[in-house]
Amino acid sequence: MGEAVRYPKLRPVDLRPMNRNGRSYILVRDPLRLSDQMVLIPQPLAPVLALCDGTRDLRAIRAALMVRYGVRVDEEALRALIATLDELYLLDNSRFAEAQARALEDYRHAPFRPPMLAGEVYPADPEDLRRMIRRFREEVAPDAPVSEGRGLLSPHIDYARGGRTYARVWARAAPFVREADLVILLGTDHYGEDGAITLTRQHYATPFGVLPTAQPIVDALARALGEEAAFAGELRHRGEHSIELAAVWLHAIREEKPVELVPILCGPFVSFIEGDLDPMDDPRIARFLETLRAAVAGRRAVVVAAGDLSHVGPAFGGRPLDLRGRARLKAEDESLIAHMVAGDAAGFFARIRETRDRNNVCGVSPIYLALRLLGPTTGELVDYELCPADEAGTSVVSICGILWR
């Protein structure tokens, strides 16, 4: 067993609780999709993942399991688990680095980024997708479309749970979205590094065709951010769902007519939330926004933030949500929404920092950057919804749709 496997270090991965035949497991998936296989780990062995931090060998992991968690595991079983994680490129080591490099080269040489969630979250067949979107739109009673607008907040939750909100906000924005000649699409980067702003030169495809990426704008942003930093996490574009799920509705509402796109993944703002600085105090972020403002000047540009709101309950490591908890959550969401509707980026972020983002708002960075880019602006709340996140109904994801003028 090589040194990197003898001292295993888990990469950022997608962890989801799962019940099967009355037993609890943790489902481990690779957000980069270097392997399509997944790992089911029995709940008692879940601490192994936290203990794989690169500082412990197998003997130390076994000892920590027993001392800290009271879990005894056979050495060979633990060795087999670590070997499986390594085989699927889930450990941060040379095997992963080589696989990532190969995948990135393939991604960059492809004619476009394919719609990765087609056939999973929404139909891959264009006609079936049209019917699904038409059904969502027929099931809601959207307000009259708005002819003047510069931006919107769209969810990035799956369509099965968030379809009403997608339908209402995109239908309301339809006139100015159809008139746009450029769309800046800021999506949550769920596995990005703190403060990362990640670009791609790839075009984004949907089942309706290809949305071309505006290469000159990407080049200008890369110069502002630094080429290496701007593309260090580019492969995350391939598997990240936030931009894709908004892009499908963008393409549909435009009656399948393409438009130039600037797809940007926005990493978390942990250091800003835990510190004293506003993100605008970061020269890199300030240069990024200044460059974007120059790029959209004189264009019929629309800014889309693809972000959800709160993630609360056992599915996200919290307590079960009861009626009182739901009321508190709604009140705290309403406070954030008031700042968003007022175009108050500083107030929005101050509220997130004040609570230390205890509600796990999965859209802080794209929402904040959209508000800064559009400012001064005002908006309107089009829809708000609490979506179930577990079978017991004790975990929820809150989402909303907002239009900005």
Coordinates of C-alpha atoms in Angstrom, one line a residue:
M1 CA 0.0 0.0 0.0
G2 CA 1.5 3.3 -1.1
E3 CA 2.3 6.2 1.3
A4 CA -0.7 8.2 0.2
V5 CA -3.0 5.3 0.9
R6 CA -1.2 4.3 4.1
Y7 CA -2.1 7.8 5.3
P8 CA -5.4 8.3 3.4
K9 CA -6.8 11.7 2.9
L10 CA -10.4 12.0 1.7
R11 CA -11.2 14.5 -1.0
P12 CA -14.2 16.8 -0.9
V13 CA -17.0 14.4 -1.7
D14 CA -20.8 14.3 -1.7
L15 CA -22.1 12.5 1.5
R16 CA -25.8 11.6 1.8
P17 CA -27.6 9.6 4.5
M18 CA -29.5 6.6 3.1
N19 CA -31.7 3.9 4.6
R20 CA -31.8 0.4 3.0
N21 CA -33.7 -2.6 4.4
G22 CA -34.0 -0.8 7.8
R23 CA -30.3 0.0 8.1
S24 CA -28.6 3.4 7.9
Y25 CA -25.8 4.1 5.5
I26 CA -23.8 7.0 4.2
L27 CA -23.7 7.2 0.4
V28 CA -20.4 8.6 -0.9
R29 CA -20.3 10.0 -4.4
D30 CA -17.6 11.9 -6.4
P31 CA -18.8 15.4 -7.4
L32 CA -16.2 15.3 -10.2
R33 CA -17.6 12.0 -11.5
L34 CA -14.2 10.6 -12.1
S35 CA -16.0 7.3 -11.4
D36 CA -19.7 6.6 -11.8
Q37 CA -19.6 4.1 -8.9
M38 CA -20.7 5.0 -5.4
V39 CA -19.8 3.7 -2.0
L40 CA -22.3 2.7 0.7
I41 CA -20.8 2.8 4.2
P42 CA -22.7 1.5 7.2
Q43 CA -23.5 4.3 9.6
P44 CA -21.3 3.0 12.4
L45 CA -18.3 3.2 10.1
A46 CA -19.0 6.7 8.9
P47 CA -16.4 8.3 11.3
V48 CA -13.8 6.6 9.1
L49 CA -14.4 9.3 6.5
A50 CA -13.6 12.1 9.0
L51 CA -10.5 10.2 10.3
C52 CA -9.1 10.0 6.7
D53 CA -7.4 13.4 7.0
G54 CA -3.9 12.4 5.8
T55 CA -2.4 12.2 9.3
R56 CA -3.3 8.7 10.3
D57 CA -2.4 5.2 9.1
L58 CA -4.8 2.3 9.2
R59 CA -3.7 1.3 12.8
A60 CA -4.3 4.9 14.0
I61 CA -7.7 5.0 12.3
R62 CA -8.7 1.7 13.9
A63 CA -7.6 3.0 17.3
A64 CA -9.4 6.3 17.0
L65 CA -12.6 4.5 15.9
M66 CA -12.5 2.4 19.1
V67 CA -11.5 5.1 21.5
R68 CA -13.6 8.0 20.2
Y69 CA -16.6 6.2 18.8
G70 CA -16.6 2.7 20.5
V71 CA -16.5 1.1 17.0
R72 CA -14.4 -2.0 16.5
V73 CA -13.6 -2.9 12.9
D74 CA -11.5 -5.7 11.5
E75 CA -8.2 -4.5 10.0
E76 CA -8.8 -6.3 6.7
A77 CA -12.3 -4.8 6.4
L78 CA -10.9 -1.3 7.0
R79 CA -8.1 -2.0 4.5
A80 CA -10.7 -3.0 2.0
L81 CA -12.7 0.1 2.5
I82 CA -9.7 2.4 2.1
A83 CA -8.7 0.4 -1.0
T84 CA -12.2 1.0 -2.5
L85 CA -12.0 4.7 -1.8
D86 CA -8.7 4.8 -3.6
E87 CA -9.9 2.7 -6.5
L88 CA -12.8 5.2 -7.1
Y89 CA -10.4 8.2 -6.9
L90 CA -11.9 9.5 -3.7
L91 CA -8.6 9.9 -1.9
D92 CA -6.4 13.0 -2.4
N93 CA -3.3 11.3 -3.9
S94 CA -1.4 10.8 -7.1
R95 CA -4.0 8.4 -8.6
F96 CA -6.6 11.0 -8.2
A97 CA -4.4 13.8 -9.6
E98 CA -3.7 11.7 -12.7
A99 CA -7.4 10.8 -13.3
Q100 CA -8.4 14.5 -12.8
A101 CA -5.8 15.6 -15.3
R102 CA -7.1 13.1 -17.9
A103 CA -10.7 14.1 -17.3
L104 CA -9.9 17.8 -17.6
E105 CA -8.2 17.2 -20.9
D106 CA -11.2 15.3 -22.2
Y107 CA -13.5 18.0 -20.9
R108 CA -11.6 20.8 -22.6
H109 CA -11.4 19.0 -25.9
A110 CA -15.1 18.1 -26.1
P111 CA -17.2 20.3 -28.3
F112 CA -19.3 21.4 -25.3
R113 CA -20.1 20.5 -21.7
P114 CA -22.9 17.9 -22.0
P115 CA -26.0 18.1 -19.8
M116 CA -24.9 15.8 -17.1
L117 CA -28.3 15.6 -15.3
A118 CA -30.3 14.8 -18.4
G119 CA -32.1 11.5 -17.8
E120 CA -31.6 11.8 -14.1
V121 CA -33.2 15.1 -12.9
Y122 CA -35.0 15.9 -16.1
P123 CA -35.8 14.2 -19.4
A124 CA -33.0 13.9 -21.9
D125 CA -35.4 13.8 -24.8
P126 CA -36.2 17.4 -25.9
E127 CA -39.9 16.7 -26.4
D128 CA -40.3 15.1 -23.1
L129 CA -38.5 18.0 -21.5
R130 CA -40.8 20.5 -23.2
R131 CA -43.8 18.6 -21.8
M132 CA -42.4 18.6 -18.3
I133 CA -41.7 22.4 -18.4
R134 CA -45.1 23.1 -19.9
R135 CA -46.7 21.0 -17.2
F136 CA -44.9 23.0 -14.5
R137 CA -46.0 26.3 -16.1
E138 CA -49.6 25.2 -16.4
E139 CA -49.8 24.1 -12.8
V140 CA -48.9 27.6 -11.5
A141 CA -50.6 30.9 -11.9
P142 CA -47.7 33.3 -12.5
D143 CA -48.0 37.0 -12.3
A144 CA -48.0 39.0 -15.5
P145 CA -44.6 38.9 -17.2
V146 CA -42.2 41.8 -16.6
S147 CA -40.9 43.6 -19.7
E148 CA -38.0 45.4 -17.9
G149 CA -35.5 43.6 -15.8
R150 CA -31.8 43.0 -15.4
G151 CA -31.6 39.9 -13.3
L152 CA -33.2 37.1 -11.3
L153 CA -32.6 34.5 -8.6
S154 CA -33.4 31.0 -9.7
P155 CA -33.2 27.9 -7.5
H156 CA -30.8 25.1 -8.2
I157 CA -32.8 22.4 -6.4
D158 CA -34.1 19.5 -8.5
Y159 CA -37.2 20.2 -10.6
A160 CA -39.3 17.6 -8.8
R161 CA -39.3 19.7 -5.6
G162 CA -38.6 23.2 -7.0
G163 CA -40.6 23.1 -10.3
R164 CA -43.2 25.6 -9.1
T165 CA -40.6 28.2 -8.2
Y166 CA -38.6 27.7 -11.4
A167 CA -41.8 28.1 -13.4
R168 CA -43.0 31.2 -11.7
V169 CA -39.8 33.2 -11.7
W170 CA -38.8 32.3 -15.2
A171 CA -42.2 33.0 -16.6
R172 CA -42.3 36.3 -14.9
A173 CA -38.9 37.2 -16.4
A174 CA -39.6 35.8 -19.8
P175 CA -39.8 39.1 -21.8
F176 CA -36.5 40.5 -20.8
V177 CA -34.8 37.1 -20.8
R178 CA -35.9 36.6 -24.4
E179 CA -34.5 40.1 -25.3
A180 CA -31.1 39.4 -23.7
D181 CA -28.0 39.2 -25.8
L182 CA -25.8 38.1 -22.9
V183 CA -26.5 36.1 -19.7
I184 CA -24.1 36.1 -16.7
L185 CA -24.9 32.9 -14.8
L186 CA -23.5 32.7 -11.3
G187 CA -23.9 29.3 -9.8
T188 CA -23.2 27.8 -6.4
D189 CA -20.0 25.8 -6.4
H190 CA -20.8 23.2 -3.8
Y191 CA -17.4 21.7 -3.6
G192 CA -15.3 24.8 -4.4
E193 CA -12.5 26.2 -2.3
D194 CA -13.2 29.1 0.0
G195 CA -13.6 32.3 -2.1
A196 CA -13.0 30.5 -5.4
I197 CA -14.4 32.1 -8.6
T198 CA -14.1 29.4 -11.3
L199 CA -14.4 30.0 -15.0
T200 CA -14.6 27.7 -18.0
R201 CA -14.2 28.3 -21.8
Q202 CA -16.5 25.4 -22.5
H203 CA -19.9 25.9 -24.0
Y204 CA -22.9 24.7 -22.0
A205 CA -25.3 22.3 -23.8
T206 CA -28.9 21.5 -22.8
P207 CA -31.2 19.0 -24.5
F208 CA -32.4 22.0 -26.7
G209 CA -28.9 22.7 -28.1
V210 CA -25.8 24.6 -27.1
L211 CA -25.5 27.9 -25.3
P212 CA -22.2 29.4 -26.5
T213 CA -19.8 30.8 -23.9
A214 CA -18.7 34.4 -24.4
Q215 CA -15.0 33.7 -24.9
P216 CA -13.7 37.4 -24.8
I217 CA -15.5 38.0 -21.5
V218 CA -14.1 34.8 -20.0
D219 CA -10.6 35.9 -21.2
A220 CA -11.0 39.3 -19.6
L221 CA -12.2 37.8 -16.3
A222 CA -9.3 35.3 -16.4
R223 CA -6.8 38.2 -16.7
A224 CA -8.5 39.9 -13.7
L225 CA -8.4 36.8 -11.6
G226 CA -5.2 35.3 -12.8
E227 CA -5.4 32.4 -15.3
E228 CA -4.2 29.7 -12.9
A229 CA -6.7 30.7 -10.2
A230 CA -9.6 31.2 -12.6
F231 CA -9.3 27.7 -14.0
A232 CA -7.8 25.7 -11.1
G233 CA -11.2 24.0 -10.4
E234 CA -12.6 24.1 -13.9
L235 CA -13.4 20.4 -13.9
R236 CA -16.1 21.1 -11.3
H237 CA -18.1 22.7 -14.0
R238 CA -18.6 19.2 -15.5
G239 CA -20.4 17.7 -12.5
E240 CA -21.8 20.8 -10.7
H241 CA -25.6 21.1 -11.1
S242 CA -26.3 24.7 -10.2
I243 CA -25.6 26.3 -13.5
E244 CA -27.0 23.4 -15.5
L245 CA -30.4 23.5 -13.9
A246 CA -30.8 27.2 -14.5
A247 CA -29.4 27.0 -18.0
V248 CA -32.1 24.5 -19.0
W249 CA -34.9 26.9 -18.0
L250 CA -33.0 29.8 -19.6
H251 CA -33.0 27.9 -22.9
A252 CA -36.6 26.8 -22.6
I253 CA -37.9 30.3 -21.7
R254 CA -36.0 31.7 -24.7
E255 CA -38.0 29.3 -26.8
E256 CA -34.8 27.3 -27.4
K257 CA -33.0 30.2 -29.0
P258 CA -29.3 30.3 -27.9
V259 CA -27.7 33.3 -26.2
E260 CA -24.1 34.1 -25.2
L261 CA -23.4 32.8 -21.7
V262 CA -20.8 33.5 -19.1
P263 CA -21.0 30.5 -16.7
I264 CA -19.2 31.2 -13.4
L265 CA -19.0 28.9 -10.3
C266 CA -18.8 30.7 -7.0
G267 CA -17.2 29.0 -4.0
P268 CA -18.2 29.5 -0.4
F269 CA -17.4 32.7 1.6
V270 CA -16.4 30.9 4.8
S271 CA -13.4 33.2 5.6
F272 CA -15.5 36.3 5.1
I273 CA -18.4 34.9 7.2
E274 CA -16.1 34.0 10.1
G275 CA -14.0 37.1 9.8
D276 CA -14.4 40.9 9.8
L277 CA -14.1 41.7 6.1
D278 CA -16.8 42.2 3.4
P279 CA -16.0 40.2 0.2
M280 CA -15.7 43.5 -1.6
D281 CA -12.6 44.2 0.6
D282 CA -10.9 41.4 -1.4
P283 CA -9.1 43.1 -4.3
R284 CA -9.5 39.9 -6.5
I285 CA -13.3 40.0 -6.0
A286 CA -13.4 43.7 -6.6
R287 CA -11.4 43.3 -9.9
F288 CA -13.7 40.5 -10.9
L289 CA -16.8 42.6 -10.5
E290 CA -15.3 45.6 -12.1
T291 CA -14.4 43.5 -15.2
L292 CA -17.9 42.1 -15.4
R293 CA -19.5 45.5 -15.2
A294 CA -17.3 46.7 -18.1
A295 CA -18.2 43.6 -20.0
V296 CA -22.0 44.0 -19.7
A297 CA -21.9 47.8 -20.4
G298 CA -23.9 48.5 -23.5
R299 CA -25.3 45.0 -23.7
R300 CA -28.8 43.7 -23.1
A301 CA -27.4 41.6 -20.3
V302 CA -29.3 39.5 -17.7
V303 CA -27.6 38.4 -14.5
V304 CA -28.8 35.0 -13.1
A305 CA -27.9 33.8 -9.6
A306 CA -28.5 30.1 -9.3
G307 CA -28.8 29.6 -5.5
D308 CA -31.0 28.0 -2.9
L309 CA -31.6 29.3 0.6
S310 CA -31.6 27.4 3.9
H311 CA -30.7 23.7 4.5
V312 CA -32.0 22.7 7.9
G313 CA -32.6 19.5 9.8
P314 CA -31.0 16.0 10.3
A315 CA -30.2 15.7 6.6
F316 CA -27.8 18.6 7.0
G317 CA -26.5 17.6 10.5
G318 CA -29.1 19.6 12.5
R319 CA -32.0 18.9 14.8
P320 CA -35.3 17.7 13.5
L321 CA -37.5 20.7 12.4
D322 CA -40.8 21.1 14.2
L323 CA -43.6 23.7 13.6
R324 CA -41.8 26.2 15.8
G325 CA -38.5 25.6 13.9
R326 CA -40.3 26.1 10.6
A327 CA -41.7 29.4 11.8
R328 CA -38.3 30.6 12.9
L329 CA -36.7 29.5 9.7
K330 CA -39.3 31.4 7.6
A331 CA -38.7 34.5 9.7
E332 CA -35.0 34.3 9.2
D333 CA -35.4 33.6 5.4
E334 CA -37.7 36.6 5.2
S335 CA -35.0 38.8 6.7
L336 CA -32.5 37.7 4.0
I337 CA -35.1 38.1 1.3
A338 CA -35.9 41.7 2.4
H339 CA -32.2 42.6 1.9
M340 CA -32.2 40.8 -1.5
V341 CA -35.3 42.6 -2.7
A342 CA -33.8 46.0 -1.5
G343 CA -30.7 45.3 -3.5
D344 CA -28.7 45.5 -0.3
A345 CA -25.7 43.3 -0.7
A346 CA -23.9 44.5 2.4
G347 CA -27.0 44.0 4.5
F348 CA -27.6 40.5 3.1
F349 CA -24.1 39.5 3.9
A350 CA -24.1 41.1 7.3
R351 CA -27.2 39.0 8.2
I352 CA -25.4 35.8 7.0
R353 CA -22.4 36.8 9.1
E354 CA -24.5 37.7 12.2
T355 CA -26.0 34.2 12.3
R356 CA -22.7 32.5 11.2
D357 CA -24.8 31.1 8.4
R358 CA -26.4 28.7 10.9
N359 CA -29.1 27.8 8.3
N360 CA -26.6 26.7 5.7
V361 CA -27.7 29.1 2.9
C362 CA -26.6 27.4 -0.3
G363 CA -26.3 30.5 -2.4
V364 CA -24.5 33.1 -0.4
S365 CA -21.8 33.8 -2.9
P366 CA -23.8 33.9 -6.2
I367 CA -26.5 36.0 -4.6
Y368 CA -24.1 38.4 -3.1
L369 CA -22.1 38.8 -6.3
A370 CA -25.3 39.3 -8.3
L371 CA -26.4 42.0 -6.0
R372 CA -23.1 43.7 -6.2
L373 CA -23.0 43.4 -10.0
L374 CA -26.5 44.7 -10.5
G375 CA -26.4 47.5 -7.8
P376 CA -28.0 49.8 -7.4
T377 CA -31.1 47.7 -7.9
T378 CA -34.4 46.7 -6.4
G379 CA -36.4 43.6 -6.8
E380 CA -39.6 41.6 -6.1
L381 CA -40.2 38.3 -4.5
V382 CA -42.0 36.0 -7.0
D383 CA -42.1 32.8 -5.0
Y384 CA -40.9 31.1 -1.8
E385 CA -41.2 27.5 -0.9
L386 CA -40.1 25.0 1.8
C387 CA -39.0 21.7 0.1
P388 CA -38.8 18.4 1.9
A389 CA -35.2 17.0 2.4
D390 CA -35.9 13.7 4.2
E391 CA -38.7 11.1 4.3
A392 CA -39.7 12.1 7.9
G393 CA -40.4 15.7 6.9
T394 CA -38.0 17.0 9.6
S395 CA -35.4 18.5 7.1
V396 CA -36.1 21.2 4.6
V397 CA -34.5 23.2 1.8
S398 CA -36.0 26.7 1.4
I399 CA -35.9 28.3 -2.1
C400 CA -37.2 31.5 -3.7
G401 CA -37.4 33.3 -7.0
I402 CA -36.6 37.0 -7.2
L403 CA -36.6 39.5 -10.1
W404 CA -34.3 42.5 -10.1
R405 CA -34.7 45.6 -12.1

